[in-house]
Tab-separated table of C-alpha atoms in Angstrom:
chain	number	residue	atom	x	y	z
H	1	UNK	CA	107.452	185.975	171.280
H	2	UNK	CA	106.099	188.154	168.632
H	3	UNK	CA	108.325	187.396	165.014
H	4	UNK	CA	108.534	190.978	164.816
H	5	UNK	CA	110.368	192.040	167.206
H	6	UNK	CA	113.618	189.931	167.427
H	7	UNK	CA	113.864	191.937	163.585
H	8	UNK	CA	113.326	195.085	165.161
H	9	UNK	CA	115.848	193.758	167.780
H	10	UNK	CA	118.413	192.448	165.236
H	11	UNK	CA	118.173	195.709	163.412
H	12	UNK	CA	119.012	198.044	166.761
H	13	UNK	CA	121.593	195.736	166.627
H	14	UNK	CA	123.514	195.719	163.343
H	15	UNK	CA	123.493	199.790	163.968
H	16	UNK	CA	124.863	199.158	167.259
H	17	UNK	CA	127.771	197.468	164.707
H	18	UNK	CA	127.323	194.008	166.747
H	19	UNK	CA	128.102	195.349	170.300
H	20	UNK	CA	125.518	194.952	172.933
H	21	UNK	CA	124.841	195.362	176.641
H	22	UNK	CA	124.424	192.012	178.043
H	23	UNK	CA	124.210	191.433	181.525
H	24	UNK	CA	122.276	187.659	181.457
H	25	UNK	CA	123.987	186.508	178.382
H	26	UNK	CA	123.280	183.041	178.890
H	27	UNK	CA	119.602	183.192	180.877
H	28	UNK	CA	118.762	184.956	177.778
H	29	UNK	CA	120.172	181.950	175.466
H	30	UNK	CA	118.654	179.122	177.498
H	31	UNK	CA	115.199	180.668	177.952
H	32	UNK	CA	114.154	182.366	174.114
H	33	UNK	CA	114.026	179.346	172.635
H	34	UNK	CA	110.952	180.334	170.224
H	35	UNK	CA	108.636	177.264	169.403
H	36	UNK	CA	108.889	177.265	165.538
H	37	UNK	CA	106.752	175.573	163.498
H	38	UNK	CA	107.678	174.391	159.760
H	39	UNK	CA	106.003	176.988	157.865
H	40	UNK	CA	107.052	179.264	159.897
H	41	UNK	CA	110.364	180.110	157.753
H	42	UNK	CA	107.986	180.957	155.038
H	43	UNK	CA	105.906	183.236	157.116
H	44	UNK	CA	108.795	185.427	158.373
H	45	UNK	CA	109.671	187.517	155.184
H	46	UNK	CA	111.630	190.394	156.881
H	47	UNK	CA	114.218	187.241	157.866
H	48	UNK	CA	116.227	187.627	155.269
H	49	UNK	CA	115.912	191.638	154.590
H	50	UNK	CA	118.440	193.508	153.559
H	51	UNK	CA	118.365	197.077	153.950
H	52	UNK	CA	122.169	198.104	152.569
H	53	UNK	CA	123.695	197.660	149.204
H	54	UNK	CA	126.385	195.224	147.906
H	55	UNK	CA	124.289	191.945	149.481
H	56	UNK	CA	123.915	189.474	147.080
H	57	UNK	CA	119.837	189.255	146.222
H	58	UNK	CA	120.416	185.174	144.915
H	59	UNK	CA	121.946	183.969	148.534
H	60	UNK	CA	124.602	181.819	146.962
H	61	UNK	CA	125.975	180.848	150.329
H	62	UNK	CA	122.722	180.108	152.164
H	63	UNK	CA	121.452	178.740	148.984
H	64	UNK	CA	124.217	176.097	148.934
H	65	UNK	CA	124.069	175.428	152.495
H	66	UNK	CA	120.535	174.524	152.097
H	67	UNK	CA	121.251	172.476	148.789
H	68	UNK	CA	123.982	170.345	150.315
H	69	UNK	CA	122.405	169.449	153.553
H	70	UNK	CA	119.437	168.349	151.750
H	71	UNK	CA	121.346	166.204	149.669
H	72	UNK	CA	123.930	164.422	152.283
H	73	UNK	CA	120.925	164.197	155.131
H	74	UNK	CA	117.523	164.048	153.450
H	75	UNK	CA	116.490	166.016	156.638
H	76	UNK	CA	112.189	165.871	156.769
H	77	UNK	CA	112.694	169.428	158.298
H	78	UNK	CA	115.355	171.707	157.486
H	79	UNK	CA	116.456	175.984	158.456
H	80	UNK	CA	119.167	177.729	157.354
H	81	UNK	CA	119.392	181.131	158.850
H	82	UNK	CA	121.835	183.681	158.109
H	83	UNK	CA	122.945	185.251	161.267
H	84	UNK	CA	125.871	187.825	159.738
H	85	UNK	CA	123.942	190.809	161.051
H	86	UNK	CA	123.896	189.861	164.514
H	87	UNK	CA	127.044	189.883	163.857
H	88	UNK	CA	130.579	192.605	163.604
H	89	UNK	CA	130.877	191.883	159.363
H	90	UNK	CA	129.332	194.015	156.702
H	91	UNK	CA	125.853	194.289	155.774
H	92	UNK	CA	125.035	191.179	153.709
H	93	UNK	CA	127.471	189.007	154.466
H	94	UNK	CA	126.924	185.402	154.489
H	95	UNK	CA	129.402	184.698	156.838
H	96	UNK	CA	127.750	183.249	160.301
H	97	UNK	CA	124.821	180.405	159.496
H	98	UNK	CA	122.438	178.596	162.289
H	99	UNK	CA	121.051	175.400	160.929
H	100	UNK	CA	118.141	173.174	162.382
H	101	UNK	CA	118.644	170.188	160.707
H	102	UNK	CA	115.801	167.151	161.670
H	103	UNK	CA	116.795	163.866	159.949
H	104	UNK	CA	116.629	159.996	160.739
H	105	UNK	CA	119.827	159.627	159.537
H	106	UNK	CA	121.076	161.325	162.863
H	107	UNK	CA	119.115	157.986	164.991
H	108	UNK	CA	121.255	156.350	167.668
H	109	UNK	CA	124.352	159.090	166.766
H	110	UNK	CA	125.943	161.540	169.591
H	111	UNK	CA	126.232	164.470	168.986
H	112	UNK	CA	129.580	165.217	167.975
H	113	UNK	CA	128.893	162.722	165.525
H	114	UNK	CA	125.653	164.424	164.376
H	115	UNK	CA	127.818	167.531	164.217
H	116	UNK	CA	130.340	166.156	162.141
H	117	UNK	CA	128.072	164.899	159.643
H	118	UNK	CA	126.787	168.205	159.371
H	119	UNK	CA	130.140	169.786	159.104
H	120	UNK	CA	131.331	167.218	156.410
H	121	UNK	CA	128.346	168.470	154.000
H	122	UNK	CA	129.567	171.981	154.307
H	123	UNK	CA	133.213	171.821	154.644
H	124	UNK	CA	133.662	173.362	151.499
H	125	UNK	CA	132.001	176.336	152.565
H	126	UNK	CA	133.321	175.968	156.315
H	127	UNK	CA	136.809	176.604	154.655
H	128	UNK	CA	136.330	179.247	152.085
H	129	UNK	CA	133.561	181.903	153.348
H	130	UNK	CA	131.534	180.572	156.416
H	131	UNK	CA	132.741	181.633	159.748
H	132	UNK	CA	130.538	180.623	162.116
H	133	UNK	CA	128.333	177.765	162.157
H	134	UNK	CA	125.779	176.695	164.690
H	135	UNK	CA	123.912	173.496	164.632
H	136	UNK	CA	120.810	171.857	165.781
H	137	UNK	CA	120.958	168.566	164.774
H	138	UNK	CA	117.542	166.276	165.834
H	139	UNK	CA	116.123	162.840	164.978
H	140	UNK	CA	112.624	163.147	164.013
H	141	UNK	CA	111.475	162.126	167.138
H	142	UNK	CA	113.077	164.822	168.974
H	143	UNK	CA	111.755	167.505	166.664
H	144	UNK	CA	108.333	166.169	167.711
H	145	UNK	CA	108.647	166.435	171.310
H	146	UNK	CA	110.852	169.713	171.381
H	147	UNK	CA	110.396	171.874	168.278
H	148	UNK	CA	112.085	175.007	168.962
H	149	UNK	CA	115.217	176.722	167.611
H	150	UNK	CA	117.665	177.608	170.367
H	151	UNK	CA	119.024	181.364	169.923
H	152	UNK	CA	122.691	182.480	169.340
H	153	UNK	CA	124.383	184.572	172.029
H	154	UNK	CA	125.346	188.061	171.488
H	155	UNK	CA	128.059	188.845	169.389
H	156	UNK	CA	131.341	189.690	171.462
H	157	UNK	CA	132.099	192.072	168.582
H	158	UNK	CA	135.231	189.250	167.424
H	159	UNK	CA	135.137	189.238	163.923
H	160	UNK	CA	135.684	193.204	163.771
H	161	UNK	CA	139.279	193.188	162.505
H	162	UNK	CA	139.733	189.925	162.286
H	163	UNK	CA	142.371	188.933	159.562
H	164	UNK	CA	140.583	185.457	158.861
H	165	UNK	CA	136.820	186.471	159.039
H	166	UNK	CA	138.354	189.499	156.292
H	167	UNK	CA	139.336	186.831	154.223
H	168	UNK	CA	136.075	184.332	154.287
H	169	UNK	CA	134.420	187.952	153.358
H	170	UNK	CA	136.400	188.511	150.492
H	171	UNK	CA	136.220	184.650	149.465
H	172	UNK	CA	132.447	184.911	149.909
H	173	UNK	CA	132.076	188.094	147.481
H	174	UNK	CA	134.230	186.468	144.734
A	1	UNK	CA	146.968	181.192	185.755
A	2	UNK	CA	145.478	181.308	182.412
A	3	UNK	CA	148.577	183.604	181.282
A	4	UNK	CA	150.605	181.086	182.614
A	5	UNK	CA	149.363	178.226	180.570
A	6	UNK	CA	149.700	180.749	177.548
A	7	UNK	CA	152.795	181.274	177.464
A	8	UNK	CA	154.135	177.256	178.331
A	9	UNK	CA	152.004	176.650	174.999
A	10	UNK	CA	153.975	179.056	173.265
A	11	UNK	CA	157.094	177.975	174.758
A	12	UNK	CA	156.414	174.217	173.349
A	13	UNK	CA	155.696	175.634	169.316
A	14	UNK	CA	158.738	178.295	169.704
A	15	UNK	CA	160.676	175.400	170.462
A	16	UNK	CA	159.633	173.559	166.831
A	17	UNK	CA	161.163	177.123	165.420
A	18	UNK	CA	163.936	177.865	167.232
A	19	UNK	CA	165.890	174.863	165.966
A	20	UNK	CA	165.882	174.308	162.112
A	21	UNK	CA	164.954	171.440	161.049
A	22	UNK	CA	168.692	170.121	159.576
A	23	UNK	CA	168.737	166.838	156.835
A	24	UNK	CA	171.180	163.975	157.960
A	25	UNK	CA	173.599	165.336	156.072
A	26	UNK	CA	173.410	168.701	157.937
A	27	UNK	CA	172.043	170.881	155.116
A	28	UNK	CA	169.211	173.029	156.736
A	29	UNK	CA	165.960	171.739	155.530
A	30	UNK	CA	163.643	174.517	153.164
A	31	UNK	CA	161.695	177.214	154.059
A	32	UNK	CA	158.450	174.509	153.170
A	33	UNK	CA	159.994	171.909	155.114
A	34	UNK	CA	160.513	174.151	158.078
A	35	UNK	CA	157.034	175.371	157.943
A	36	UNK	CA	155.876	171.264	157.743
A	37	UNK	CA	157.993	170.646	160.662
A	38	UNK	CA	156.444	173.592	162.680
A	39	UNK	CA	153.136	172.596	161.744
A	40	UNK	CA	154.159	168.443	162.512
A	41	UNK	CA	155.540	170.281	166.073
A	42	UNK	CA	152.390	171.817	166.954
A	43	UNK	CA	150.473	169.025	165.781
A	44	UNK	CA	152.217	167.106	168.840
A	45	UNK	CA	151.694	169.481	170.910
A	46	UNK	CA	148.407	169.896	170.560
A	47	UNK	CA	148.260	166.232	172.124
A	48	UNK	CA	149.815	166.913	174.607
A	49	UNK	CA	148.001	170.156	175.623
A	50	UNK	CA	144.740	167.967	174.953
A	51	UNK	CA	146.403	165.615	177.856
A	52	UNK	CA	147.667	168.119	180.327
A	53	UNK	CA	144.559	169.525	181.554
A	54	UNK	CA	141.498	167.280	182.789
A	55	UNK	CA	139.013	170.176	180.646
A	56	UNK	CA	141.087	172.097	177.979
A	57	UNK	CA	139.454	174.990	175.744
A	58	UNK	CA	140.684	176.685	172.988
A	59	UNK	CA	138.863	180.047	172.539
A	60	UNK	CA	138.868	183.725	170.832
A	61	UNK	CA	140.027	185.547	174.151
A	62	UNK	CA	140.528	184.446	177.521
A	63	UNK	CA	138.004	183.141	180.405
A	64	UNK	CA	137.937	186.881	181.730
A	65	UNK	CA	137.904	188.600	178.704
A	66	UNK	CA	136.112	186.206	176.045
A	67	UNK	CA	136.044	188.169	172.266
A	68	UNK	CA	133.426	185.786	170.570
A	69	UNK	CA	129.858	185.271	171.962
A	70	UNK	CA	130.265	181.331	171.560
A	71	UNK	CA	133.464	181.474	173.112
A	72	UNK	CA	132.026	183.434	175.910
A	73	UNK	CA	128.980	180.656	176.051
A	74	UNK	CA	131.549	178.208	177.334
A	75	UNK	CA	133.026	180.224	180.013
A	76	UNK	CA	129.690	181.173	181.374
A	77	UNK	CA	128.862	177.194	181.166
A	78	UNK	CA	131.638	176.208	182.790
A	79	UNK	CA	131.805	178.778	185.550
A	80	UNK	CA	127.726	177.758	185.994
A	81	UNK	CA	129.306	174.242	187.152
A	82	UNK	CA	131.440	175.647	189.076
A	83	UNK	CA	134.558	174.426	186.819
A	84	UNK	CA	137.515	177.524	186.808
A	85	UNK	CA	140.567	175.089	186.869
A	86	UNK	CA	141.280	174.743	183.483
A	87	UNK	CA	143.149	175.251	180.068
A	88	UNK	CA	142.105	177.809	178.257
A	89	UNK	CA	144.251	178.802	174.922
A	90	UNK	CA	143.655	181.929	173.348
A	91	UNK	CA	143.867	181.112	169.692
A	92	UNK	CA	143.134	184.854	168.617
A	93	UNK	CA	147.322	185.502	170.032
A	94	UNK	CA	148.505	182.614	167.324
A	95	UNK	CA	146.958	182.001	164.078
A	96	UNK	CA	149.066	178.836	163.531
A	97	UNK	CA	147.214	177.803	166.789
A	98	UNK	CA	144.337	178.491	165.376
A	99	UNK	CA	144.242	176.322	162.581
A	100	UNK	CA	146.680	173.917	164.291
A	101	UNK	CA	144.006	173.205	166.621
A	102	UNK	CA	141.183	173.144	163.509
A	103	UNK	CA	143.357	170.760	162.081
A	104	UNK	CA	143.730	168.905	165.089
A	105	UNK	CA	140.226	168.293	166.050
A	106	UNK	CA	138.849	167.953	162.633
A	107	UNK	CA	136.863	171.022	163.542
A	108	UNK	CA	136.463	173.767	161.678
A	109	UNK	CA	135.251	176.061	163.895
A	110	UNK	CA	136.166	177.881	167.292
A	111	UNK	CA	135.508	177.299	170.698
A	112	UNK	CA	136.697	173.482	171.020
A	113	UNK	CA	136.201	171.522	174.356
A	114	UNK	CA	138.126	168.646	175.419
A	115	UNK	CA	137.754	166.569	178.333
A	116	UNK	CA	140.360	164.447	179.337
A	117	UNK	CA	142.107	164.409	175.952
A	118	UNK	CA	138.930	163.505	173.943
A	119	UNK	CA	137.389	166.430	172.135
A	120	UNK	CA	133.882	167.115	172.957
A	121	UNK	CA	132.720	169.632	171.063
A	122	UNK	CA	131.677	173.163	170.561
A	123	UNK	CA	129.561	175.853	172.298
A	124	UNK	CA	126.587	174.081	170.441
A	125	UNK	CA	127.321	170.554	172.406
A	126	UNK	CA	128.066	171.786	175.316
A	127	UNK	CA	125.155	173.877	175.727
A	128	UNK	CA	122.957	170.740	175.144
A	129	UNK	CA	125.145	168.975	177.108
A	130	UNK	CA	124.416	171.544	180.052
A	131	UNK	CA	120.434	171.260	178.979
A	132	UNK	CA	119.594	167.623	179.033
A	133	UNK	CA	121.916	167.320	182.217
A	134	UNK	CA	125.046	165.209	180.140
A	135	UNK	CA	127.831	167.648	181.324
A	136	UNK	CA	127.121	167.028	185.205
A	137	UNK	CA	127.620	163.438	184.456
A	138	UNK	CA	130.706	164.094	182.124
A	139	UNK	CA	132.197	166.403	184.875
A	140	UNK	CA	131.518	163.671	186.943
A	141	UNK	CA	133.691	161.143	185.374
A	142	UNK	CA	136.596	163.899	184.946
A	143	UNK	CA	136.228	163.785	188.849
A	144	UNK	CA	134.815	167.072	188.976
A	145	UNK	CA	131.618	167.845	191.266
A	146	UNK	CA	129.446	170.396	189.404
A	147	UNK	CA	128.437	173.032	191.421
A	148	UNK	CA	124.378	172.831	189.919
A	149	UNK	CA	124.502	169.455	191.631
A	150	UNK	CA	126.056	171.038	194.403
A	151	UNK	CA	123.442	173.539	194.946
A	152	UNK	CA	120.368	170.524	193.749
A	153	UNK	CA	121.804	169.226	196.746
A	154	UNK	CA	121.484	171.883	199.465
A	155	UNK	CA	117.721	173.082	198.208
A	156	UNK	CA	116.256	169.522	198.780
């Protein structure tokens, strides 16, 4: 799949304000899953673009998302996206966050177990201004033989008027 | 059905705050103690809801109308294996359900699976769980024939 174009997509969507047509919601999830390699975070600059005011240029959130992972995992690959604009909050936000963390420490762990390791490192930011998190958690090994990010599904439009997701927003501005 | 099951899990928390909370003595207990009680209440019930139902969800909207693309994820899982008996509680009607059940799981996020009273995780799990070919074998052990194996079985 050309890197382009999910953007292009993403951006139809954010004007759409989140709400889409989408008849093979979960075909669509289990098939685009877009072999990545590691540089290829690096390559993609529009992935972070922000075409509206008030979004906060430094990435505090996504910065300590990336910060504390590294420390509590020492991952050997690591991707923090910011997925707020597929999403029904305001341009900017740092509220929804896929991460692809690869890391030994995750050897001979279920998931759930994986997860909550994950979710540990980041609770502070699970329970002031992060509203959505989705994980990839891999051993080494399994980032070898598979490595591919798996895609979110569409937004359902949930967070629009949503008294808690309103008040990770206003946490995550302050 | 689904409405059903709403409304017997609201009937178990309004029951925590329909009676106040009253000291030995008889004095009623204060407005912070009533709220821990409530909160102790739904805590038990919460294990008990886990219990009821062999596969228990708690979701933003309901099976028909899901209002959260991950919640919607593990309706369109579940209906892929064929499984449409179960819990689902609609934490988007109740935000002391909401966190109640955050709290409960030591999960901070929404949609939450359990099977069989043991939590197995979110949208994320289960959709690897449906991938590598674990959830037929879970469903398995819940009793439950999934309907992929189902169909496997009538191609060959």
């Amino acid at each position: 799949m050309d890197n382009k174009e999910p953007q292009n997509k993403q951006k139809k969507k954010k004007n759409l304000g989140g709400l889409l047509p989408q008849p093979l919601m979960l075909p669509t999830v289990l098939r685009c899953v877009r072999p990545i390699s590691t540089s290829l975070a690096l390559s993609r600059p529009l992935a972070h673009f922000r075409p509206h005011m008030d979004p906060d240029p430094s990435r505090p959130i996504e910065r300590s998302i990336r910060s504390k992972l590294t420390d509590a995992l020492d991952p050997v690959h690591l991707e923090v996206h910011n997925e707020s604009h597929m999403h029904a909050v305001p341009p900017g936000s740092e509220s929804h966050f896929r991460v692809l963390v690869v890391s030994s420490q995750f050897e001979g762990l279920p998931l759930i177990k994986r997860h909550r390791l994950v979710n540990e490192a980041l609770k502070k930011e699970l329970s002031s201004c992060v509203h959505a998190l989705s994980i990839q958690a891999k051993t080494p090994e399994q980032w070898r033989s598979d490595p591919s990010l798996a895609k979110s599904p569409p937004c359902m439009g949930g967070s629009r008027g949503d008294h808690t997701v309103e008040e990770k927003l206003k946490a995550g501005r302050e | 059905m689904n409405s059903l099951i709403r409304s017997t899990a609201r009937c178990l928390r309004s029951g925590a705050a329909v009676y106040p909370p009253r000291q030995a003595d008889g004095r009623v207990w204060s407005a912070s103690a009533r709220f821990l009680c409530a909160s102790a209440g739904l805590q038990k019930d919460l294990g008990e809801m886990v219990k009821k139902d062999k596969v228990v969800v708690f979701m933003k909207g309901t099976p028909a109308q899901p209002m959260c693309g991950f919640s919607n994820a593990v309706v369109q899982i579940l209906r892929m294996h064929g499984v449409d008996d179960y819990a689902a509680y609609n934490v988007l009607e109740d935000s002391e359900l909401r966190e109640g059940v955050k709290t409960f799981s030591n999960w901070p996020t929404i949609p939450q699976v359990y099977f069989s009273g043991e939590f197995v995780g979110g949208c994320d799990i289960l959709l690897q769980m449906h991938q590598n070919g674990d959830l037929v074998e879970e469903l398995k052990k819940l009793g439950i024939s999934s309907a992929l194996l189902e169909a496997e079985k009538e191609s060959k």
